Coordinates of C-alpha atoms in Angstrom, one line a residue:
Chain A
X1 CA 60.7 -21.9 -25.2
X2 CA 58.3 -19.1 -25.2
X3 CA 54.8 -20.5 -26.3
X4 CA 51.0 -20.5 -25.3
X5 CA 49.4 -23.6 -25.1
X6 CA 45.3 -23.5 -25.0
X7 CA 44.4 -26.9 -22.8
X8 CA 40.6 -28.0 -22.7
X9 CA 39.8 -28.8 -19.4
X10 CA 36.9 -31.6 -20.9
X11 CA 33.3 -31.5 -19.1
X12 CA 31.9 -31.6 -15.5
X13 CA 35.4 -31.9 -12.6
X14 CA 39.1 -31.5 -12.0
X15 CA 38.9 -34.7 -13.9
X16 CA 37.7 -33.6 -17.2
X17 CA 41.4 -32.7 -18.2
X18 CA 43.4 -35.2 -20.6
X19 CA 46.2 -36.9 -19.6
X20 CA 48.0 -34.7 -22.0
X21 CA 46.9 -31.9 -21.0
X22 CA 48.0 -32.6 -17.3
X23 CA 51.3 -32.9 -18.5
X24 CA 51.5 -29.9 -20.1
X25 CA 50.9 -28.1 -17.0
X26 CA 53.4 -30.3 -15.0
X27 CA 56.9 -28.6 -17.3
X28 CA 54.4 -24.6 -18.0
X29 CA 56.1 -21.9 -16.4
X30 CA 52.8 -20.2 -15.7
X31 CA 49.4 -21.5 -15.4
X32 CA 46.4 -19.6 -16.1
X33 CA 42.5 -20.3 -16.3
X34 CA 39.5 -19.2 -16.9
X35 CA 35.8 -20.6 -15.8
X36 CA 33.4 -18.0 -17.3
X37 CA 32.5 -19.5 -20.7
X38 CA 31.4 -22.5 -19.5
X39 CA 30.6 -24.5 -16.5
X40 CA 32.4 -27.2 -14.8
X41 CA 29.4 -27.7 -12.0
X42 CA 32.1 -29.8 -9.8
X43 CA 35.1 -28.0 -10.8
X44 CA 36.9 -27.5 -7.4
X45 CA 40.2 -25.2 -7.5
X46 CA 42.2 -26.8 -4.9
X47 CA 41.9 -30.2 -6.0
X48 CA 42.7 -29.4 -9.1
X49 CA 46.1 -28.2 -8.0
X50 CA 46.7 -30.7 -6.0
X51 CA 46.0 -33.1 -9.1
X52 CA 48.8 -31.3 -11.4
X53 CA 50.7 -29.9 -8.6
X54 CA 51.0 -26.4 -9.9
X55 CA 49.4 -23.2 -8.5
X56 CA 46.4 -21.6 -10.8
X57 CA 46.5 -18.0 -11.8
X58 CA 42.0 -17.7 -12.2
X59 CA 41.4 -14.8 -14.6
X60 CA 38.3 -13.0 -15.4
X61 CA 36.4 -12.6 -17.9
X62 CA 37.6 -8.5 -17.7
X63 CA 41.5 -9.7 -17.5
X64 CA 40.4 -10.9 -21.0
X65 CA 37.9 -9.1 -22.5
X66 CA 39.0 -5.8 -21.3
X67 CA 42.6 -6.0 -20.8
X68 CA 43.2 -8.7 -24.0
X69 CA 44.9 -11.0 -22.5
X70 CA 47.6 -9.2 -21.5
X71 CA 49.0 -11.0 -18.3
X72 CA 49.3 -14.4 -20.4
X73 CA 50.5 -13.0 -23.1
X74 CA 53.6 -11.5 -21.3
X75 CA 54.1 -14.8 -19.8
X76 CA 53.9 -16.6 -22.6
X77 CA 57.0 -14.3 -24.6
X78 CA 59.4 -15.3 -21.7
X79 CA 58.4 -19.4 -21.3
X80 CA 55.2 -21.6 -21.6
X81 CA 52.5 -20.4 -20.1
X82 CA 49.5 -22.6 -19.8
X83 CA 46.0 -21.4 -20.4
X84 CA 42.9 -23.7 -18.9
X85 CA 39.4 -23.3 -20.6
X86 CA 36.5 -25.6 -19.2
X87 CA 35.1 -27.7 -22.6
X88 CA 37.7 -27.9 -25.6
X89 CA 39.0 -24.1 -25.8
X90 CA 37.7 -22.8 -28.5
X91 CA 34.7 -24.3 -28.9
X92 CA 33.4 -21.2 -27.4
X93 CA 35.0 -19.0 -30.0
X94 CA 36.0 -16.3 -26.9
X95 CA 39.2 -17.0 -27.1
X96 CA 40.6 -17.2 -30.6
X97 CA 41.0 -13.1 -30.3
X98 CA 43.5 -14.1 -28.0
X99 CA 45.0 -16.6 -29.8
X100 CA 45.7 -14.2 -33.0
X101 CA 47.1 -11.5 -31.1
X102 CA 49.5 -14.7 -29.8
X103 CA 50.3 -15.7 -33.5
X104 CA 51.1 -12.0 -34.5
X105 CA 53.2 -11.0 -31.6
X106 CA 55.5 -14.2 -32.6
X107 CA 54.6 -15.9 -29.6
X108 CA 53.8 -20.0 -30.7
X109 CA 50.2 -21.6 -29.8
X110 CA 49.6 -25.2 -29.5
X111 CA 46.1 -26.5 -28.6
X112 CA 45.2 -29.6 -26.2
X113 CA 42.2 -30.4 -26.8
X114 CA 39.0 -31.5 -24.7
X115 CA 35.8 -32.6 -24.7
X116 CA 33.5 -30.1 -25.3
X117 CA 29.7 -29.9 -24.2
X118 CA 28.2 -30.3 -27.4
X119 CA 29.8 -33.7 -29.2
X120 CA 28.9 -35.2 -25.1
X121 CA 25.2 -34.4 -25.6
X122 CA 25.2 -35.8 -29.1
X123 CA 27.0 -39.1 -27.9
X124 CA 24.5 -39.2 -24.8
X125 CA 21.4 -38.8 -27.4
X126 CA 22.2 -42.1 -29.4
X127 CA 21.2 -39.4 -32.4
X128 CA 23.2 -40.0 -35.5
X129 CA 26.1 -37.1 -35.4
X130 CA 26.1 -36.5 -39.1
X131 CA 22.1 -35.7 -38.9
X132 CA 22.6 -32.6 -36.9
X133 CA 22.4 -29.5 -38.7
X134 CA 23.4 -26.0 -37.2
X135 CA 23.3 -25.7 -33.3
X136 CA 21.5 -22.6 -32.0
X137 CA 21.4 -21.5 -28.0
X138 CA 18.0 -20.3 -27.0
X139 CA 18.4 -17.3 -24.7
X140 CA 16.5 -16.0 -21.2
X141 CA 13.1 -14.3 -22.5
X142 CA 14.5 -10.5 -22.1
X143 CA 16.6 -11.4 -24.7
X144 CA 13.8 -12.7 -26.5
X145 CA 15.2 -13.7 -30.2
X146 CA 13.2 -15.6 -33.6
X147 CA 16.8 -17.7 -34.2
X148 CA 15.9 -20.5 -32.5
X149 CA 12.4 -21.4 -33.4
X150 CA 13.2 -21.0 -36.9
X151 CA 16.5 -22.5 -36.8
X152 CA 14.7 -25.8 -35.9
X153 CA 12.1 -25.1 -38.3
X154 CA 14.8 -24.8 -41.1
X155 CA 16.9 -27.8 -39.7
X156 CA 13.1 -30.2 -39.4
X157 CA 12.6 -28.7 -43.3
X158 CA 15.6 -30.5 -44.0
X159 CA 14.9 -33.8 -42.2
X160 CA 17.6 -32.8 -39.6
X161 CA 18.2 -32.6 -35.9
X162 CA 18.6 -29.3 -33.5
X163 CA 21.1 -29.5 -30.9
X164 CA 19.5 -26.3 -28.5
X165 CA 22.0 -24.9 -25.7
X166 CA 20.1 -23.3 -23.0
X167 CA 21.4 -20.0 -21.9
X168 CA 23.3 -19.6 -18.7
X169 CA 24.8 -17.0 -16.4
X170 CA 26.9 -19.0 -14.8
X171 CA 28.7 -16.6 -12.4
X172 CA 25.0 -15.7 -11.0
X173 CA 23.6 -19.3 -10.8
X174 CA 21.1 -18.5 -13.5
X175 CA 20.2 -21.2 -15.7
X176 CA 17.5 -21.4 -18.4
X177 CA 15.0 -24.3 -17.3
X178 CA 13.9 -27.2 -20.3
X179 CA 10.5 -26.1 -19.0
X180 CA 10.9 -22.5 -19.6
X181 CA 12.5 -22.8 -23.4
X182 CA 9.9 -25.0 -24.4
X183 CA 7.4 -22.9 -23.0
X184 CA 9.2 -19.7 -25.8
X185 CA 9.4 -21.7 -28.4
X186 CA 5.8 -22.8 -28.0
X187 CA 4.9 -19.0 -28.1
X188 CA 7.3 -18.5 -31.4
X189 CA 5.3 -21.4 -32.8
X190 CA 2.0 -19.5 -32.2
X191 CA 3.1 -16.8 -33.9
X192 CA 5.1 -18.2 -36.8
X193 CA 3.0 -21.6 -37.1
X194 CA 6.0 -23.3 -39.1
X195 CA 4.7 -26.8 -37.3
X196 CA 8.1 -26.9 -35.7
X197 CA 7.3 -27.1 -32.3
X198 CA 3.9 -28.0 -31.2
X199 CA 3.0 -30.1 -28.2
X200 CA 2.9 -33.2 -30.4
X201 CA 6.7 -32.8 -30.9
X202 CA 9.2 -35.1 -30.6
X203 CA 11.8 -33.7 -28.2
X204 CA 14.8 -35.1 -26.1
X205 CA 15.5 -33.0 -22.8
X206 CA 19.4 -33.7 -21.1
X207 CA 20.5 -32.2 -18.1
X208 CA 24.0 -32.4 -16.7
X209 CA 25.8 -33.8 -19.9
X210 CA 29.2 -34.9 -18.7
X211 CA 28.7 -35.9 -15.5
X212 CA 28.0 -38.9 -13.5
X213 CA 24.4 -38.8 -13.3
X214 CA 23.2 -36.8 -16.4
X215 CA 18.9 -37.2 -16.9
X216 CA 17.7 -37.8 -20.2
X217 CA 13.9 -37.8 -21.3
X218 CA 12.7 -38.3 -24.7
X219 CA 9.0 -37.6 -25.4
X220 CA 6.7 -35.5 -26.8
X221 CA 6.9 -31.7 -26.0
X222 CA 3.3 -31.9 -23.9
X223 CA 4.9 -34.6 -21.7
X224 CA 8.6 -32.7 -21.3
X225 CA 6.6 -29.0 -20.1
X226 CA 6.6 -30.3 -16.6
X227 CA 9.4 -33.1 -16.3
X228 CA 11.6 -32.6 -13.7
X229 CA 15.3 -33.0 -15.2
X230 CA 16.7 -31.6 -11.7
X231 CA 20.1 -29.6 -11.5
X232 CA 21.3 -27.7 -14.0
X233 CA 23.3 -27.0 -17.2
X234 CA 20.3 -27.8 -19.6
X235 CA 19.8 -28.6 -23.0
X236 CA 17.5 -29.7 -25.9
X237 CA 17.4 -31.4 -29.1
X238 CA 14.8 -31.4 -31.6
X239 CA 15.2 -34.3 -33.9
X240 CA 14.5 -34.5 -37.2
X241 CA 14.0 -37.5 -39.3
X242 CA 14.4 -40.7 -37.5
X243 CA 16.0 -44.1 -38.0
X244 CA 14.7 -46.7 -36.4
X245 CA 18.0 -47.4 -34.4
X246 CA 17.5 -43.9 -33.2
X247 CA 14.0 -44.4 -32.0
X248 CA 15.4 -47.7 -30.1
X249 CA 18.1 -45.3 -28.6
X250 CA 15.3 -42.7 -27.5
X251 CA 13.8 -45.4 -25.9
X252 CA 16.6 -47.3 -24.2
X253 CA 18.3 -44.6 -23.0
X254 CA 16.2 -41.6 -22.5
X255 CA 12.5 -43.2 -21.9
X256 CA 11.0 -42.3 -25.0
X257 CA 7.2 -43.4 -25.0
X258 CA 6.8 -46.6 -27.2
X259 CA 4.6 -44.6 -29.7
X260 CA 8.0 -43.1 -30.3
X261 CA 8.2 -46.8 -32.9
X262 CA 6.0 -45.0 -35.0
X263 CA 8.2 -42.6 -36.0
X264 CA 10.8 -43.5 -37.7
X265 CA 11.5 -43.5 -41.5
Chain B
X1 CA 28.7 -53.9 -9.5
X2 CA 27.4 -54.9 -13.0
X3 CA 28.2 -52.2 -15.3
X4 CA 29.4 -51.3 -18.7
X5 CA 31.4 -47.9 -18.8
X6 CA 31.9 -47.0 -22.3
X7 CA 35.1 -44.8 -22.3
X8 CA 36.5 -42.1 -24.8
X9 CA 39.8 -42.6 -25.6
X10 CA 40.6 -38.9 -27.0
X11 CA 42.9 -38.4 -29.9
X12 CA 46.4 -39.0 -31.2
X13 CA 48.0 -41.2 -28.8
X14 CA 47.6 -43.0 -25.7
X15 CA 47.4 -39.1 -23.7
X16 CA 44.2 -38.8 -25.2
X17 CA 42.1 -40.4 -22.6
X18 CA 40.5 -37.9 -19.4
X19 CA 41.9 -38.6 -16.1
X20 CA 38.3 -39.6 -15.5
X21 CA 38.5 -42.4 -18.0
X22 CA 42.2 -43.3 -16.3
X23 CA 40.5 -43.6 -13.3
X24 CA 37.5 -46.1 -14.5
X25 CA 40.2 -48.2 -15.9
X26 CA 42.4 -49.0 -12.5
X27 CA 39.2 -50.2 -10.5
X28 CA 37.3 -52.2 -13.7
X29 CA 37.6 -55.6 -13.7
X30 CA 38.5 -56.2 -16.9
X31 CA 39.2 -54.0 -19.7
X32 CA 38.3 -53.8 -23.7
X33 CA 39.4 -51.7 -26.3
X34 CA 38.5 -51.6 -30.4
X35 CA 40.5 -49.4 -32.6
X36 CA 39.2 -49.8 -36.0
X37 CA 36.1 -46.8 -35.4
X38 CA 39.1 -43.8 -35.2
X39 CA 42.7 -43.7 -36.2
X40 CA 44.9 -42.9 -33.5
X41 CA 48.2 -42.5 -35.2
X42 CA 50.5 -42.6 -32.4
X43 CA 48.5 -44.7 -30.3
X44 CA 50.8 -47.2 -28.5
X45 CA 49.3 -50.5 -27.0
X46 CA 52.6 -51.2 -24.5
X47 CA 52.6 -47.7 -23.1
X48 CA 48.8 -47.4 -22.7
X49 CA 48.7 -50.7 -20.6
X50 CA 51.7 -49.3 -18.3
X51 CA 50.0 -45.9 -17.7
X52 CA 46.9 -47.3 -16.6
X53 CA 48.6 -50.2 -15.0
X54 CA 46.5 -53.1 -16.8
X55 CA 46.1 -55.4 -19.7
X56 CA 43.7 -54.4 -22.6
X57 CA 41.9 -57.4 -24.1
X58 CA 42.3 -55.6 -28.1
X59 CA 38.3 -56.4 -29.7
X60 CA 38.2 -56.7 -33.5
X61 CA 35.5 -55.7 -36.0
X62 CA 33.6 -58.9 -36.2
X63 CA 34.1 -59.3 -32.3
X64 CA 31.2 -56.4 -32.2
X65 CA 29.4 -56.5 -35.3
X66 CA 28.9 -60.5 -36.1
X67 CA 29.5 -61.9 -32.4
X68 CA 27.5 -58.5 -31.3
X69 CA 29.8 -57.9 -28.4
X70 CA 29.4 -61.0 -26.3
X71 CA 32.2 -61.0 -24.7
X72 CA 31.7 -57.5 -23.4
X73 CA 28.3 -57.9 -22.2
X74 CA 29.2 -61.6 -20.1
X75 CA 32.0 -59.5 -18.8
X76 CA 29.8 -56.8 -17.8
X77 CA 27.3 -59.1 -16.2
X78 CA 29.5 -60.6 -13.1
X79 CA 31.5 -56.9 -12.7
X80 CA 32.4 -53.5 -13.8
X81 CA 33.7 -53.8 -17.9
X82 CA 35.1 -50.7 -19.2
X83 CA 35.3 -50.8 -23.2
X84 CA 37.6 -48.3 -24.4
X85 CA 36.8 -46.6 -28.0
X86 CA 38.7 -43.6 -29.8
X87 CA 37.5 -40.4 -29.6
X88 CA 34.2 -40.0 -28.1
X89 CA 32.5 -43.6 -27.4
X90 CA 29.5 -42.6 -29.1
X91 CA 30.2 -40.1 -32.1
X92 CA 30.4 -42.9 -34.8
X93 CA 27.1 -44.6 -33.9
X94 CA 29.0 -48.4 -34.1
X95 CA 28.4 -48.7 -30.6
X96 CA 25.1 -47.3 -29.8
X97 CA 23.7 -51.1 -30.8
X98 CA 25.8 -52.5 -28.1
X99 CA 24.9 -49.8 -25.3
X100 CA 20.7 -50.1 -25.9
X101 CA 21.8 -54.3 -26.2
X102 CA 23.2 -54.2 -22.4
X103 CA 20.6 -51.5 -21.1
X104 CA 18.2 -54.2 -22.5
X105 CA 19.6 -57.0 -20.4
X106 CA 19.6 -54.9 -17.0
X107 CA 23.5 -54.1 -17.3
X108 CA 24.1 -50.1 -16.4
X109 CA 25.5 -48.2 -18.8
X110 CA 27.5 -45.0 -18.3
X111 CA 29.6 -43.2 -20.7
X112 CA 33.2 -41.0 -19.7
X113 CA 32.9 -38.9 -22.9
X114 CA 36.5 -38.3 -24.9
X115 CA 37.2 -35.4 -27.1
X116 CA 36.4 -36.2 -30.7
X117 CA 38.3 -35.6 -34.1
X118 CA 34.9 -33.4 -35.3
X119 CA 35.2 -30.6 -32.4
X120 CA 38.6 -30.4 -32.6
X121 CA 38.8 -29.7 -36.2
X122 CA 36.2 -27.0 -35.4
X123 CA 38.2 -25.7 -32.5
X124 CA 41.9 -25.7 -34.5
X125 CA 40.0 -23.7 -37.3
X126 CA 39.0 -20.8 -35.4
X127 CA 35.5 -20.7 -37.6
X128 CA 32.7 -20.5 -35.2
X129 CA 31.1 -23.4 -34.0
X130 CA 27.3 -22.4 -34.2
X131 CA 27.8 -21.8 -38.0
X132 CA 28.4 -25.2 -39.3
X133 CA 25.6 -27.0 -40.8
X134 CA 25.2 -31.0 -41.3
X135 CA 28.7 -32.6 -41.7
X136 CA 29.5 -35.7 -44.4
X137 CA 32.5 -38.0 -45.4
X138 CA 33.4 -37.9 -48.9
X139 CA 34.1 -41.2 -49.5
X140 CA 36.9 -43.1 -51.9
X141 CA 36.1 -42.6 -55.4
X142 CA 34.8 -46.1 -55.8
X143 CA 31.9 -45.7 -53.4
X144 CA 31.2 -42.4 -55.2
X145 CA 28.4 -40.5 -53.9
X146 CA 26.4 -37.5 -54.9
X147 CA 25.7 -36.8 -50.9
X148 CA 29.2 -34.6 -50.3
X149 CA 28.7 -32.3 -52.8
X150 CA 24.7 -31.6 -52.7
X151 CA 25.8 -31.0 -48.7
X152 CA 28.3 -28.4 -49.4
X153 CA 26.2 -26.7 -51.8
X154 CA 22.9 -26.7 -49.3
X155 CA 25.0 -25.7 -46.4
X156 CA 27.0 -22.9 -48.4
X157 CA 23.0 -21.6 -49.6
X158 CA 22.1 -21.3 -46.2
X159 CA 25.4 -19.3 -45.3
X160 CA 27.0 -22.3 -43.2
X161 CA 30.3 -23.7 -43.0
X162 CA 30.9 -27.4 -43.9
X163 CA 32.7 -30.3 -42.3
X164 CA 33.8 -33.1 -45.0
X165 CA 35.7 -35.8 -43.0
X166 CA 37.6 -37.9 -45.6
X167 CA 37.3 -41.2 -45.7
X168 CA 40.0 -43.9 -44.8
X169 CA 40.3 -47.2 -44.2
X170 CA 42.8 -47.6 -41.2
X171 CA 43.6 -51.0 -41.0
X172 CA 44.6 -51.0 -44.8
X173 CA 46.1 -47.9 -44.3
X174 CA 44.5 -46.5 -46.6
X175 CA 43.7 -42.5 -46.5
X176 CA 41.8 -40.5 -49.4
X177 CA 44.0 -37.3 -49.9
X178 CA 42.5 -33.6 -49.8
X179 CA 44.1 -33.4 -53.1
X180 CA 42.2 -36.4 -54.5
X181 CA 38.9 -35.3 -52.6
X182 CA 39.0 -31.9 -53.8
X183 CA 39.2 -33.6 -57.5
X184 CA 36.3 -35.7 -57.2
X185 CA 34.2 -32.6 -55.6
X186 CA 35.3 -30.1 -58.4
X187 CA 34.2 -32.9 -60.8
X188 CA 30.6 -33.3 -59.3
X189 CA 30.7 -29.3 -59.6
X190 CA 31.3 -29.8 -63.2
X191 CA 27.7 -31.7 -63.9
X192 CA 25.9 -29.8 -61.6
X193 CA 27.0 -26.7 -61.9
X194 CA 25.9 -25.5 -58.4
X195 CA 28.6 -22.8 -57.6
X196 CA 29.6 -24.9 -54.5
X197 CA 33.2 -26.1 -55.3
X198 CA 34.7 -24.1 -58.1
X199 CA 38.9 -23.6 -58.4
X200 CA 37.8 -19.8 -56.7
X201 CA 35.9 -21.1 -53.9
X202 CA 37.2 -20.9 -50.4
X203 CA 38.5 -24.2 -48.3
X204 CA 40.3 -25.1 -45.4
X205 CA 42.2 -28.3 -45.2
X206 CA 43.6 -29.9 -42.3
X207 CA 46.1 -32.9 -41.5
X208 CA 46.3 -34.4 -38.4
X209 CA 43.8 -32.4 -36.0
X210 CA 44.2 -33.5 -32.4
X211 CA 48.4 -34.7 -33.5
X212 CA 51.3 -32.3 -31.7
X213 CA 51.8 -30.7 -35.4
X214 CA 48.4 -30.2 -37.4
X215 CA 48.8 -28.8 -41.2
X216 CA 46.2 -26.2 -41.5
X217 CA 46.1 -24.2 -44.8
X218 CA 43.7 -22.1 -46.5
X219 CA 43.4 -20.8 -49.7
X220 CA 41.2 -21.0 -52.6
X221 CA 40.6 -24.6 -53.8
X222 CA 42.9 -24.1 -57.0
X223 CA 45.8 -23.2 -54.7
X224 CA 45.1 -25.8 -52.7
X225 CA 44.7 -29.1 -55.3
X226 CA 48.5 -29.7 -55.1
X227 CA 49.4 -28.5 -51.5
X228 CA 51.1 -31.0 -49.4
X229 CA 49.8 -31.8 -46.1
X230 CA 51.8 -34.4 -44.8
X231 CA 51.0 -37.5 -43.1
X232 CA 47.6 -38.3 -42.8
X233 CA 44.1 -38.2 -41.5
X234 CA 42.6 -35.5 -43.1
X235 CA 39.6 -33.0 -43.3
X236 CA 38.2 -30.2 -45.1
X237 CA 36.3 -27.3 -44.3
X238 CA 33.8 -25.1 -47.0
X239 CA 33.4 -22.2 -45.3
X240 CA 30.1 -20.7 -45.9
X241 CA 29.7 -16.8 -45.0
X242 CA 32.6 -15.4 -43.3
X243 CA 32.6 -13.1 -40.5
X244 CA 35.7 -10.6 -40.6
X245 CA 36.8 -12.4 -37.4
X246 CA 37.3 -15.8 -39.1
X247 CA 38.8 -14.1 -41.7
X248 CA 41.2 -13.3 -39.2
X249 CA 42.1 -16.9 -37.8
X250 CA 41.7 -18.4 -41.2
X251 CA 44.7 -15.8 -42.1
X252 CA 46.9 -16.4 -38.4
X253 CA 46.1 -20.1 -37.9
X254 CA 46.1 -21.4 -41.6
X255 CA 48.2 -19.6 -43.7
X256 CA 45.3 -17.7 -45.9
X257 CA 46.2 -15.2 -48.3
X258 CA 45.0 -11.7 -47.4
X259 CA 42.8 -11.8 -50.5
X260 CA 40.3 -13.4 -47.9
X261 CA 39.9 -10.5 -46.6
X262 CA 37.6 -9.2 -49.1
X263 CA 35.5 -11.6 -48.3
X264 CA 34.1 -11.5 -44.9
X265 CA 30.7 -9.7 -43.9

């Protein structure tokens, strides 16, 4: 059987993985992964091959990139090879290049899917899934960009919520702070004055989505500029038009101020 | 240990769930599941309870919406009750009353997140991620709505792709067809004429996302009013502006014909 089957290895551990997907590595005849596009903050390589029982081939983000895949893609034209991606795997749209070079070279994909980072952030929230519009990241200041302020201004126009990733360099333990992006988005707001984010702003910070102990704080953007949400990955969401079982949700789960009652619609 | 875990079953079958959410099961002390939120096709009671090595007290509509989840929450009072939920626990909202109701009466809550049907649609498509605007359900023709159509048409303005689950009622086994929902969008183009879902517009329909053998095929709506897609659930996708590399996977992964290639930007 000579196929390549994309496996999501789901959010924070070696645990993330589906039971599926466990079993898929158990009868592979070659195992890759990668850990660039994502982070899996307590992801630990030798437990995780303990757990399946299989050695992992770790490629880089060159062995990709660069070199397209190559090594997998032989493996996968003489048996199943296995490839690990932290989140669902093509979430992050890296790896569908690889994918179609699979598809034309006759070589049969299967996906195995897993959570991915941004449906656990919207389940955390207690926000309505089907009021989110588009999803913008909001990048470190040198790579300073208008997207995301007026991507929320657009979405707010429209009565609906912003789901903001916060950039990351994972490989050098860099991490956008909440602190920090609401501090540039403040500064697009001064310049663009769309009303879209002011200090009066409702805003919901979440750090850690998909782990044990993830914070959540909802308040208003003056109140969130110095909050402490403690390790990293980061996030933000900018809600839109609330309903009052939202607003209760804000409360209960993330510590939204009471005054939060007044908002909804 | 009074807690409530809330956790994600995944999709298809009784594989679905993390190894995480395996894990919460064997040390709960007792153990609930609903199945009316998600279809799980191949979901099998008898050979979930032998993997995880328990019995699953099976909770019904009106145990959670009349009764409000009662037994859960005296369960979750005197030890650790894991409640079991397709998908991602919190990605249809049903349960979000139920989590602020036990946070209110001093039971922890903590949530093992699943992967749910919306990203993996996303993922099989190959369309990026960060393009999609708000999602909507068209819903059986006898709970008509305008809401679908005016979605499509806003998001496709704005250049985004859309997500239009399709409704279904599970327990009747009842599913509304891409053929059918196509129809009822095509008419709603008809009297209002917004250039959103004409028999030339581009669409992506998929059968069974998250299932060993999804249907994915693309095409231009007229080509695809009669296509069969097998067995059921099912999902469309209006893509808005294309990039050449969606193009691409729309062509590989979903059996477009190369006339989409004039299409991208």
């Amino acid at each position: 059987m000579n196929e390549l089957v994309f496996v999501g290895l789901g959010l924070n551990d070696e645990q993330g993985i589906s039971v599926k997907g466990l079993e898929e590595i158990k009868n592979a005849d070659s195992v890759f992964m990668e850990n660039y596009t994502s982070l899996m903050p307590n992801f630990n390589l030798q437990r995780f091959e303990a757990l399946c029982g299989r050695k992992v081939q770790m490629l880089e983000r060159h062995n990709l990139e660069d070199e397209g895949g190559k090594t997998i893609l032989q493996a996968a034209k003489i048996g199943k090879a296995v490839f690990l991606v932290p989140g669902d795997p093509f979430i992050a749209t890296t790896h569908v290049t690889l994918r179609i070079d699979a598809e034309k070279q006759d070589i049969q994909t299967r996906i195995v899917h897993g959570t991915s980072i941004m449906s656990a952030i919207v389940s955390l929230s207690g926000l309505h899934n089907y009021k989110f519009g588009k999803t913008v990241t909001v990048p470190f200041p040198e790579n300073w960009s208008p997207t995301p302020y007026n991507v929320i201004a657009q979405n707010k126009q429209a009565g609906l919520h912003t789901l903001c990733l916060l950039d990351l360099k994972a490989s050098e333990n860099q991490f956008l702070s909440i602190n920090n992006a609401l501090k540039i988005l403040l500064d697009a707001e001064e310049k663009n004055k769309k009303n879209a984010v002011t200090s009066d702003t409702v805003t919901l910070g979440v750090a850690r989505a998909g782990s044990d102990s993830p914070t959540l704080k909802a308040d208003f953007v003056k109140g969130l500029v110095s909050f402490d949400f403690g390790q990293p990955p980061y996030s933000l969401i900018f809600p839109g038009d609330l309903h009052f079982m939202e607003v209760e949700a804000l409360i209960a789960f993330a510590g939204a101020p009471a005054a939060f009652r007044g908002l909804s619609r």
